[in-house]
Coordinates of C-alpha atoms in Angstrom, one line a residue:
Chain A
X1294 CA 68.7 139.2 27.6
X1295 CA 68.6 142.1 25.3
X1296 CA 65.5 141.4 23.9
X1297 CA 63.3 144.0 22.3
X1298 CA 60.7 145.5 24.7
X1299 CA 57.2 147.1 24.3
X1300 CA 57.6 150.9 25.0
X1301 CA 54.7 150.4 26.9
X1302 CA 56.6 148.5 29.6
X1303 CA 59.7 150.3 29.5
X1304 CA 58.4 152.6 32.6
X1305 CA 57.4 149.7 34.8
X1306 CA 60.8 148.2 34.4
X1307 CA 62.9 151.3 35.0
X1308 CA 60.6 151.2 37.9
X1309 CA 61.4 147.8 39.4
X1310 CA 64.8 148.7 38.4
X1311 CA 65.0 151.8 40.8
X1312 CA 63.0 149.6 43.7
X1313 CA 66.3 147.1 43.2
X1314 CA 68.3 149.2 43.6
X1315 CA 67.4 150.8 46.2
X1316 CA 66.7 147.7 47.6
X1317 CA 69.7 146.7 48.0
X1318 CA 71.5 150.3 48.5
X1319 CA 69.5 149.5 52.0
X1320 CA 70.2 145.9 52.4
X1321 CA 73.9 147.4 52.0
X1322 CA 73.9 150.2 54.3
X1323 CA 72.2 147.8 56.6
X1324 CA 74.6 145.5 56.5
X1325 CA 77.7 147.6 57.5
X1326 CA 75.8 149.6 60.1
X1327 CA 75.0 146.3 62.3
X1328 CA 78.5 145.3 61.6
X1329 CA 79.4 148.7 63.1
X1330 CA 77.4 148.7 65.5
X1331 CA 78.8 145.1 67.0
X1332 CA 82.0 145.8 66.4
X1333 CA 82.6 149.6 67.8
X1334 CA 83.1 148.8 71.3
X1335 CA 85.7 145.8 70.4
X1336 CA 87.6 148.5 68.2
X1337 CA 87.6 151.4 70.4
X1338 CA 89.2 148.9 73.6
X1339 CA 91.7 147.4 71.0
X1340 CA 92.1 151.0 70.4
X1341 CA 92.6 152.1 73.7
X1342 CA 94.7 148.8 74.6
X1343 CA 97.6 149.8 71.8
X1344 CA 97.6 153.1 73.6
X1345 CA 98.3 152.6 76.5
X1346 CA 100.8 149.6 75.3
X1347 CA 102.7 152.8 73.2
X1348 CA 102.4 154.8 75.8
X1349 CA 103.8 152.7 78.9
X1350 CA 106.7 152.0 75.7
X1351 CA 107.6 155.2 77.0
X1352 CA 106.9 155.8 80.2
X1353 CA 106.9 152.6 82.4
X1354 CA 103.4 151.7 84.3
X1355 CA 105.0 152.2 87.5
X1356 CA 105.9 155.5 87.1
X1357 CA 102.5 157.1 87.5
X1358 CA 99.0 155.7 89.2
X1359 CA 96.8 158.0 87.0
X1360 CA 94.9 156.6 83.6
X1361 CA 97.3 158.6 81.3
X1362 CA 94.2 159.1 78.3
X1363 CA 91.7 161.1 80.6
X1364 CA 94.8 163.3 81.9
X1365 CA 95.3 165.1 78.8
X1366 CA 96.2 168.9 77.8
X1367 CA 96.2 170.1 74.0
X1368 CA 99.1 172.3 73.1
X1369 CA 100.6 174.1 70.2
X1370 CA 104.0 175.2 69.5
X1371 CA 104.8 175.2 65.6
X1372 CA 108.4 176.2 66.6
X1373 CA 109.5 173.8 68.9
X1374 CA 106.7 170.6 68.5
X1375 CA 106.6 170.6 64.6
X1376 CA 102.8 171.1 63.9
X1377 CA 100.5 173.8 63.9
X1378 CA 98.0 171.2 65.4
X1379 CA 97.4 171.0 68.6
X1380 CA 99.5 168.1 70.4
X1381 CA 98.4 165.9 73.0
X1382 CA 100.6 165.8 76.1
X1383 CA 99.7 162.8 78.7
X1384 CA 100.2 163.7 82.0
X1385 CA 101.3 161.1 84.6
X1386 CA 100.7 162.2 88.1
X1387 CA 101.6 159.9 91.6
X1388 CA 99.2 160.8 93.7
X1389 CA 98.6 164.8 93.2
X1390 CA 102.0 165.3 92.3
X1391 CA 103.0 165.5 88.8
X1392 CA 105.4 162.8 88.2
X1393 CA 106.0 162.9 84.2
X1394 CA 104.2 163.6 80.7
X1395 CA 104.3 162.3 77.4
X1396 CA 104.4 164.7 74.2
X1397 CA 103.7 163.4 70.9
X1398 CA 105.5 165.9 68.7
X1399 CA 106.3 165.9 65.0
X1400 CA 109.7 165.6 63.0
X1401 CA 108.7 168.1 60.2
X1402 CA 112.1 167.3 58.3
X1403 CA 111.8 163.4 57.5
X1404 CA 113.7 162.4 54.3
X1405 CA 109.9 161.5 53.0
X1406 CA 107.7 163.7 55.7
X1407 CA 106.9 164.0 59.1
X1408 CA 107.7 161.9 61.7
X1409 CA 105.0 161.6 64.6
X1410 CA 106.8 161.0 67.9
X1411 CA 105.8 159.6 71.1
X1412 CA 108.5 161.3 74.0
X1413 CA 108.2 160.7 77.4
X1414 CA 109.8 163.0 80.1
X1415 CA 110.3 162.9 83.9
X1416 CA 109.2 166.3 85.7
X1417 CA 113.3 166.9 86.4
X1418 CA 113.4 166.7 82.2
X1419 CA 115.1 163.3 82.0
X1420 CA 113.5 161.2 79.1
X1421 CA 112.1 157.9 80.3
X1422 CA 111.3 156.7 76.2
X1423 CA 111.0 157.8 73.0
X1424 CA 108.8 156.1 70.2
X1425 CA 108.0 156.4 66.7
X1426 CA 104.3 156.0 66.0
X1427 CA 103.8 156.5 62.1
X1428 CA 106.4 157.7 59.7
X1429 CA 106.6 157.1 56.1
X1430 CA 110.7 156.8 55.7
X1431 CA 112.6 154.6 53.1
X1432 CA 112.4 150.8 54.0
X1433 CA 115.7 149.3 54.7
X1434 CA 117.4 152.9 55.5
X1435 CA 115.5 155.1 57.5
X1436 CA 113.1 152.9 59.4
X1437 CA 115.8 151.9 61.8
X1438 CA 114.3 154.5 63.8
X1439 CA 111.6 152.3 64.6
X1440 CA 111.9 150.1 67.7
X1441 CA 111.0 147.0 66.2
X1442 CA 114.1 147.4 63.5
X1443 CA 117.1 148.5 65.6
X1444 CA 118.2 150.0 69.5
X1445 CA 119.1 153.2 68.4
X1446 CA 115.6 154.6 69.3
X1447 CA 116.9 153.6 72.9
X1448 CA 119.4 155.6 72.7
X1449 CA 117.3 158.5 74.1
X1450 CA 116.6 156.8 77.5
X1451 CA 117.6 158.5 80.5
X1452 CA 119.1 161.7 78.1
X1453 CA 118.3 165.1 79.4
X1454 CA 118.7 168.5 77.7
X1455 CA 122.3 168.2 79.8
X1456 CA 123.2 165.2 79.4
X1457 CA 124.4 165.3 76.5
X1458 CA 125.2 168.8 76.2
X1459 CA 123.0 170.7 74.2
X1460 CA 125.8 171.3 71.7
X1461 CA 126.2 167.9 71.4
X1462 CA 122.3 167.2 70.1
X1463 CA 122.9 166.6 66.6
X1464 CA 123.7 163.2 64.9
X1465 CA 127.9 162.4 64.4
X1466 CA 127.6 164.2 60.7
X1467 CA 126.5 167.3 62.3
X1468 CA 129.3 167.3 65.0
X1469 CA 127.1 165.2 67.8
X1470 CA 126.5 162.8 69.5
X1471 CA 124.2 160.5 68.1
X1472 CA 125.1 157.9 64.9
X1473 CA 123.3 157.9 61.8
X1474 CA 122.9 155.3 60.2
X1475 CA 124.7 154.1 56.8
X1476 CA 122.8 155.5 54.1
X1477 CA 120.0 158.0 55.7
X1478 CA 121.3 160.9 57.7
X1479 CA 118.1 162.8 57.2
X1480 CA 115.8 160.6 59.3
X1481 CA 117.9 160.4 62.4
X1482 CA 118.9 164.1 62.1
X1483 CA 115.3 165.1 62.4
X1484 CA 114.3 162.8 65.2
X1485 CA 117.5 164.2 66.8
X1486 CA 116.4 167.7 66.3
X1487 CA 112.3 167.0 67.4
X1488 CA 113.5 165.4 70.6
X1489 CA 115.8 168.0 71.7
X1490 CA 113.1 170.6 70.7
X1491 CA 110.6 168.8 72.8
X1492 CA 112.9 168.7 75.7
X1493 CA 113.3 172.5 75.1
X1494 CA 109.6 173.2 75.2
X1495 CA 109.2 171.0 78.0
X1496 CA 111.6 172.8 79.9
X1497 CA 110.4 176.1 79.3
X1498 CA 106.3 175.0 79.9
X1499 CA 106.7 172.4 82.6
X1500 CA 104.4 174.3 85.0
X1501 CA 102.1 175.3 82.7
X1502 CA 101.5 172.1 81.2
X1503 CA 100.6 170.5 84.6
X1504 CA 98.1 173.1 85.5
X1505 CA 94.5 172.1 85.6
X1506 CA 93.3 172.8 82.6
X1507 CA 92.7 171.2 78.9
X1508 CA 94.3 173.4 76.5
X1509 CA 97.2 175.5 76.1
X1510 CA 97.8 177.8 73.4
X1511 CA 100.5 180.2 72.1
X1512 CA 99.2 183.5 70.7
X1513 CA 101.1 184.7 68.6
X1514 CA 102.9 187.6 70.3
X1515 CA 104.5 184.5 72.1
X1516 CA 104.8 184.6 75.6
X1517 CA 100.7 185.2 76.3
X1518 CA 98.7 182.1 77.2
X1519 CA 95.1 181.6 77.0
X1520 CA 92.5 178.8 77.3
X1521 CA 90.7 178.0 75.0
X1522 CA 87.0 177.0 75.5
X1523 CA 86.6 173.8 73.7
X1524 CA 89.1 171.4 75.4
X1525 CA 89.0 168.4 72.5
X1526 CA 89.6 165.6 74.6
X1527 CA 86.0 164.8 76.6
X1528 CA 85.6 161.4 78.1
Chain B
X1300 CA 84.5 121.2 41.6
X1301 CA 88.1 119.9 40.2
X1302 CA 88.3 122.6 37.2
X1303 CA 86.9 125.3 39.7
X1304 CA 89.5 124.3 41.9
X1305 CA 92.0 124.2 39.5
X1306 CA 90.7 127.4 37.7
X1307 CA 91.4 129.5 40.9
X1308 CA 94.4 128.0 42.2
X1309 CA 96.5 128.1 39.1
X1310 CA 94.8 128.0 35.3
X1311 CA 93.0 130.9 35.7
X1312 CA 95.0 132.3 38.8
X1313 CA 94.2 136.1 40.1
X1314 CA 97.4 137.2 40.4
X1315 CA 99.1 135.4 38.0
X1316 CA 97.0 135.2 34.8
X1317 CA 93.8 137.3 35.2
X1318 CA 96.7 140.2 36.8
X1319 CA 93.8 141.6 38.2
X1320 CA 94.1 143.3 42.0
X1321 CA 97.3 144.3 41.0
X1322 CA 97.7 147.7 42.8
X1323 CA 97.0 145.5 46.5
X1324 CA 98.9 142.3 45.5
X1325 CA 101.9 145.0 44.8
X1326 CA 101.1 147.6 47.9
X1327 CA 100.9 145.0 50.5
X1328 CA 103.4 142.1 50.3
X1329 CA 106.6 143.3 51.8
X1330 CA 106.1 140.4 54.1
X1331 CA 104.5 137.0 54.6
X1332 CA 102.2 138.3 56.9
X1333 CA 100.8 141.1 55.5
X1334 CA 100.5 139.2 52.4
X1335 CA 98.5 136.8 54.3
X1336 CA 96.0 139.6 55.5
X1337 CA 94.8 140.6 52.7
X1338 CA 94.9 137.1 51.3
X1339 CA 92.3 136.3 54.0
X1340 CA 90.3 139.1 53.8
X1341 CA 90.1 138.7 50.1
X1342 CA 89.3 135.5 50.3
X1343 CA 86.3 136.0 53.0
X1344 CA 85.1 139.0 50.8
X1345 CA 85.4 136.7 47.6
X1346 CA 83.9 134.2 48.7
X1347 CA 80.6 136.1 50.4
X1348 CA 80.3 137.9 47.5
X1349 CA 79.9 135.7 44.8
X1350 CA 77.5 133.4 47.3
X1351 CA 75.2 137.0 47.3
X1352 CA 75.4 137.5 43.3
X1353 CA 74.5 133.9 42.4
X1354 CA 71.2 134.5 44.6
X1355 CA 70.3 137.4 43.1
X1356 CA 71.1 136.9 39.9
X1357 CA 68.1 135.9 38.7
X1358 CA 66.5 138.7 40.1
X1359 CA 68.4 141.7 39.2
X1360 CA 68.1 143.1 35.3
X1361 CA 71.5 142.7 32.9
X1362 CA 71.2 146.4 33.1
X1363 CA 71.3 147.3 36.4
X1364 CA 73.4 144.9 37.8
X1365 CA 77.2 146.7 37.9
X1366 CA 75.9 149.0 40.1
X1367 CA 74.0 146.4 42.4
X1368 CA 77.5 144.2 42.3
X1369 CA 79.6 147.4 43.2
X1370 CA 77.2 148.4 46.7
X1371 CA 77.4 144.2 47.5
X1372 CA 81.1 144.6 47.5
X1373 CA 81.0 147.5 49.1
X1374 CA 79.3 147.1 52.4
X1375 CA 80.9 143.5 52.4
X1376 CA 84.4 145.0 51.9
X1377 CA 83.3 147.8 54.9
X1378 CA 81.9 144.9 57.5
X1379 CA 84.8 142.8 56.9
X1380 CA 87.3 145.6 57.6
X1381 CA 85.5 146.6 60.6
X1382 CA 85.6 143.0 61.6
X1383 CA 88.8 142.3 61.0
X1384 CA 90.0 145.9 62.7
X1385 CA 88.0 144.1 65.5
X1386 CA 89.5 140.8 66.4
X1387 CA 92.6 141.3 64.5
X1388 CA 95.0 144.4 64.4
X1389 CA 94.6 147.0 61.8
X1390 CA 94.7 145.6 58.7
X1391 CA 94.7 146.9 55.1
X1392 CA 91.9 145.6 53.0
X1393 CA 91.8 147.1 49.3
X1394 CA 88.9 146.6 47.4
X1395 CA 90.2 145.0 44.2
X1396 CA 88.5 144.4 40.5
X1397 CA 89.1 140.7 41.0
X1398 CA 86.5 140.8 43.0
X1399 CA 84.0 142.0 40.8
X1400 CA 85.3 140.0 37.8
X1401 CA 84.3 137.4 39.6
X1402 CA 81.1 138.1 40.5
X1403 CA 80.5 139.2 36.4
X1404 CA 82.7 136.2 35.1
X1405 CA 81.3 133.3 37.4
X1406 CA 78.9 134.1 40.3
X1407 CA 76.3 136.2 38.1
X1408 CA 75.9 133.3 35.8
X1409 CA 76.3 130.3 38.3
X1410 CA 74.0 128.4 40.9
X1411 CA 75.3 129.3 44.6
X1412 CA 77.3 126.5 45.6
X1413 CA 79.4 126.4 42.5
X1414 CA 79.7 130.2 42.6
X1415 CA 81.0 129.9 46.5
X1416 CA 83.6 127.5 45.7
X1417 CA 85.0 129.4 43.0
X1418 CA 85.1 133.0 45.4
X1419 CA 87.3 130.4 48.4
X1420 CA 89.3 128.6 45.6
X1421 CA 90.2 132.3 43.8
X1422 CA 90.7 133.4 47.4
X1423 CA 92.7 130.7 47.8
X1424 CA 94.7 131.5 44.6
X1425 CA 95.4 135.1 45.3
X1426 CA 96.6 134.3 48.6
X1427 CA 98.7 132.1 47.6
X1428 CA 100.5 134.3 45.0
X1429 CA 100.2 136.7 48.1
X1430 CA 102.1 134.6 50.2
X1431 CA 105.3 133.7 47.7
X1432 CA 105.7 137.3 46.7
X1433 CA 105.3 138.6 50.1
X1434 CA 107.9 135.4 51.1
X1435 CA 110.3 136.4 48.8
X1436 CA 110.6 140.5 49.5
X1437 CA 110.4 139.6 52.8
X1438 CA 113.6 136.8 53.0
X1439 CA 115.5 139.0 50.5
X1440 CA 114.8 142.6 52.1
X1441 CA 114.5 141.6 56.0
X1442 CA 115.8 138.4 56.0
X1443 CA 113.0 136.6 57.8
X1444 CA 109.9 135.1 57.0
X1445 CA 106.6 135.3 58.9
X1446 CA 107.9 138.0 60.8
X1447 CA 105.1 140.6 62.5
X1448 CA 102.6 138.0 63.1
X1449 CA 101.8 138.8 67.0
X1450 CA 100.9 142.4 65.4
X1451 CA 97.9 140.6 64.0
X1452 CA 97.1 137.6 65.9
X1453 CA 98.0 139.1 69.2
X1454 CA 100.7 138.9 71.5
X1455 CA 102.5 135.4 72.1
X1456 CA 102.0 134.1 68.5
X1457 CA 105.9 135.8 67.6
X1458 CA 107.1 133.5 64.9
X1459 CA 109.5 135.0 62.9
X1460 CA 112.0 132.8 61.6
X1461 CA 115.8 134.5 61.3
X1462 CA 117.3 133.2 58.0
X1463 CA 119.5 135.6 56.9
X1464 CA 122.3 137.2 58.3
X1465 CA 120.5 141.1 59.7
X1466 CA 122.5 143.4 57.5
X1467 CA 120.3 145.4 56.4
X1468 CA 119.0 143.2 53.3
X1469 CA 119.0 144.0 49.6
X1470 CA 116.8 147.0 49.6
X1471 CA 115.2 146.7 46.2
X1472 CA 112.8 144.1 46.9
X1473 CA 111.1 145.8 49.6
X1474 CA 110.8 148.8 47.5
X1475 CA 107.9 149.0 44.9
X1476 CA 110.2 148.1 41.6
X1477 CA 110.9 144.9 43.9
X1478 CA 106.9 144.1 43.8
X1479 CA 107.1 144.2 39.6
X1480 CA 109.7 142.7 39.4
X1481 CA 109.0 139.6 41.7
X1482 CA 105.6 139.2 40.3
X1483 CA 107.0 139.5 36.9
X1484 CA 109.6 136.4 38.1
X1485 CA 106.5 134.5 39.1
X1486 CA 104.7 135.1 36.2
X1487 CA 107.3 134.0 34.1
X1488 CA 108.2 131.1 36.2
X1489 CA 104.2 129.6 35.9
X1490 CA 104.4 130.1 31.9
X1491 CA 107.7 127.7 32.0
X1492 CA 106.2 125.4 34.4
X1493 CA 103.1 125.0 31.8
X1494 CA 105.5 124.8 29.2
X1495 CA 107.3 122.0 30.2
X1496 CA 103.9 120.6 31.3
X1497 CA 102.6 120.4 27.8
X1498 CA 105.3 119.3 25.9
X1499 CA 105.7 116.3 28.2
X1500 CA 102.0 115.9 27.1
X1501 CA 103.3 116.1 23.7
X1502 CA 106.3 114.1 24.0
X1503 CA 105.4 111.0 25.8
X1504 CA 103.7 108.8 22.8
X1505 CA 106.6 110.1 20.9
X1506 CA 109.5 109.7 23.8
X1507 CA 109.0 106.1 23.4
X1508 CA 109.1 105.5 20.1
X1509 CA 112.7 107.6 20.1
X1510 CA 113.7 106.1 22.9
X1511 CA 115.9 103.5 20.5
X1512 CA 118.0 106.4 18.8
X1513 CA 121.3 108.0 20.5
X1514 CA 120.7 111.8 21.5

């Protein structure tokens, strides 16, 4: 191959070279955008399907007659919903009336960083589900948090902020009432913690949350609300 | 077709003896499973590639053809994901250099059919080493096997098998040391295996003619 060439030719053949390549730089590109193109539509319903299946994990299809991802308000509370993001809350309605929403706040605290949450809450503040979605906890110890692994998760249905006593919202360790589990007292503490802080916020925005709007944002004197003119969910 | 066969599957093994797609083979097999994904993916990406660099390789220059190897892995890695995102669930495909060792070592200096076989029978090889480690983490840290498999071929295909008492597991394989140090157990275990292969070679012609004396 690496044969001596006439300087004369040496042009020509960086030439072709180029062509090649960009020859198949297109043929490439090509190839993944057809492969895009047939394949969005089958991603964004598998998509949508795991979705819904996460969210009716926490709030049972019968509970609401709405379609949960075109009913959605954007929030942000850095205080009480971990993130200084805005958070999507699902509302579920029966009819006109509001029936129940899900928040998907943040554990900040997680032994190896946050914890996204998927809560579900009755409009009287009673927790129909709670869900971990992504979290990046130690195998083995603290991803017993996630349904598949153990109940404890479960342990949330049907709690309210007084039931158990808001005292009592802590894990065993901490003087409450939920276990840890043998070996990671972190993880469960800050689920603990995001739960009962979501509970708290949805107490205190219930009616607000349920108004007809897309967004909802804190300023940052606290108790003044504004909309903001870009909702980010458009269907 | 034997040797290539042979070549890929355990001579000249992907995981074992080439160690190449290390940082994948290690990320990914904490279970059977997911072992198996990327096995498959692999595999399909293997196999597609070296197919495309045997055709070509008569057409592209020495000198430019890195960079023409890298963009045909590329976009096949990128239409495989999305494929696979689309009729299986999310899955985690990681590029890896035994891909393009191939396609250097074999494809770009082999007609298309051989070159095809060799991408399914590495494929094949990797996935198998894929499989084992990922079996092995897996029993030890979950106690199951196969366990997770409705997550990618959809509901109803639940086959995880229970062998161990649920208690939580011995931790350390599921965490990365447990990925070194199981491969390095496998590794080690194919080098005694070839050992005792060839000195039963070795020994036969002479295991007969001893056969007479005591010890």
């Amino acid at each position: 191959m690496a044969t001596i060439e006439e300087p004369a030719r040496i042009p020509q053949r960086m030439a072709i070279a180029g062509g090649l390549l960009a020859l198949f730089a297109v043929l490439g590109a090509g190839l993944v955008a057809v492969t895009e193109d047939a394949t969005r539509e089958r991603i964004q319903s598998n998509e949508r399907e795991y979705l819904l299946r996460s969210l009716n994990d926490v709030l049972p299809a019968d509970h609401y007659d709405n379609v949960l991802f075109e009913d959605t308000i954007e929030v942000i509370d850095a205080e009480l919903l971990g993130s200084d993001q805005s958070i999507t809350v699902y509302r579920g309605r029966l009819g006109a009336a509001p029936v129940a929403a899900i928040l998907t706040p943040v554990a900040p605290d997680g032994y190896s960083g946050p914890i996204k949450l998927l809560v579900g809450v009755d409009y009287d503040g009673t927790l129909t589900g709670v869900r971990v979605v992504a979290h990046r906890e130690t195998p083995g110890l603290g991803d017993a948090i996630e349904a598949e692994r153990s109940d404890w998760i479960r342990r949330f249905d049907g709690l309210s902020l007084g039931n158990p006593p808001q005292s009592a919202w802590m894990v065993r360790r901490d003087g409450g009432d939920f276990d840890q589990f043998t070996g990671a007292t972190v993880t469960p503490r800050a689920v603990v913690k995001a739960v009962r802080n979501t509970l708290l916020y949805f107490a205190q925005y219930r009616d607000e949350l349920f108004e007809d709007r897309r967004a909802l944002v804190e300023s940052e004197s606290g108790d003044n609300e504004r909309d903001r003119p870009s909702g980010s969910v458009e269907e | 077709m034997r040797e290539i066969a042979l070549q890929g599957l355990w001579k000249n093994n992907p995981g074992l003896v080439q160690l190449l797609g290390l940082c994948p083979l290690l990320a990914v097999t904490t279970s059977v499973i997911n072992g198996l994904g990327l096995g498959l993916a692999t595999t399909l990406v293997l196999a597609a590639s070296n197919l495309c660099v045997s055709l070509i390789r008569n057409v592209v220059r020495a000198e430019i053809r890195i960079p023409v190897f890298v963009m045909i892995i590329a976009s096949l890695v990128t239409a495989v994901e999305l494929a696979m995102n689309a009729w299986f669930h999310d899955l985690l495909i990681v590029t890896n250099c035994a891909i393009i060792g191939r396609a250097e070592a074999f494809a770009s200096r082999n007609r298309p059919l051989p070159a095809l076989f060799d991408g399914l029978m590495m494929g094949a090889g990797f996935t198998l080493v894929l499989l084992v480690l990922g079996g092995m983490r897996e029993l030890l840290g979950h106690g199951t096997l196969l366990a997770g498999a409705d997550m990618m071929f959809g509901a109803g295909t639940d086959i995880t098998l229970h062998l161990l008492a649920d208690d939580g597991g011995f931790l350390l394989a599921l965490l990365p040391p447990g990925a070194f140090l199981g491969l390095g157990l496998l590794v080690a275990a194919k080098n005694v295996i070839d050992r005792r292969l060839e000195r039963r070679i070795q020994t036969t012609p002479a295991a007969i003619s001893s056969a007479a004396q005591p010890g």
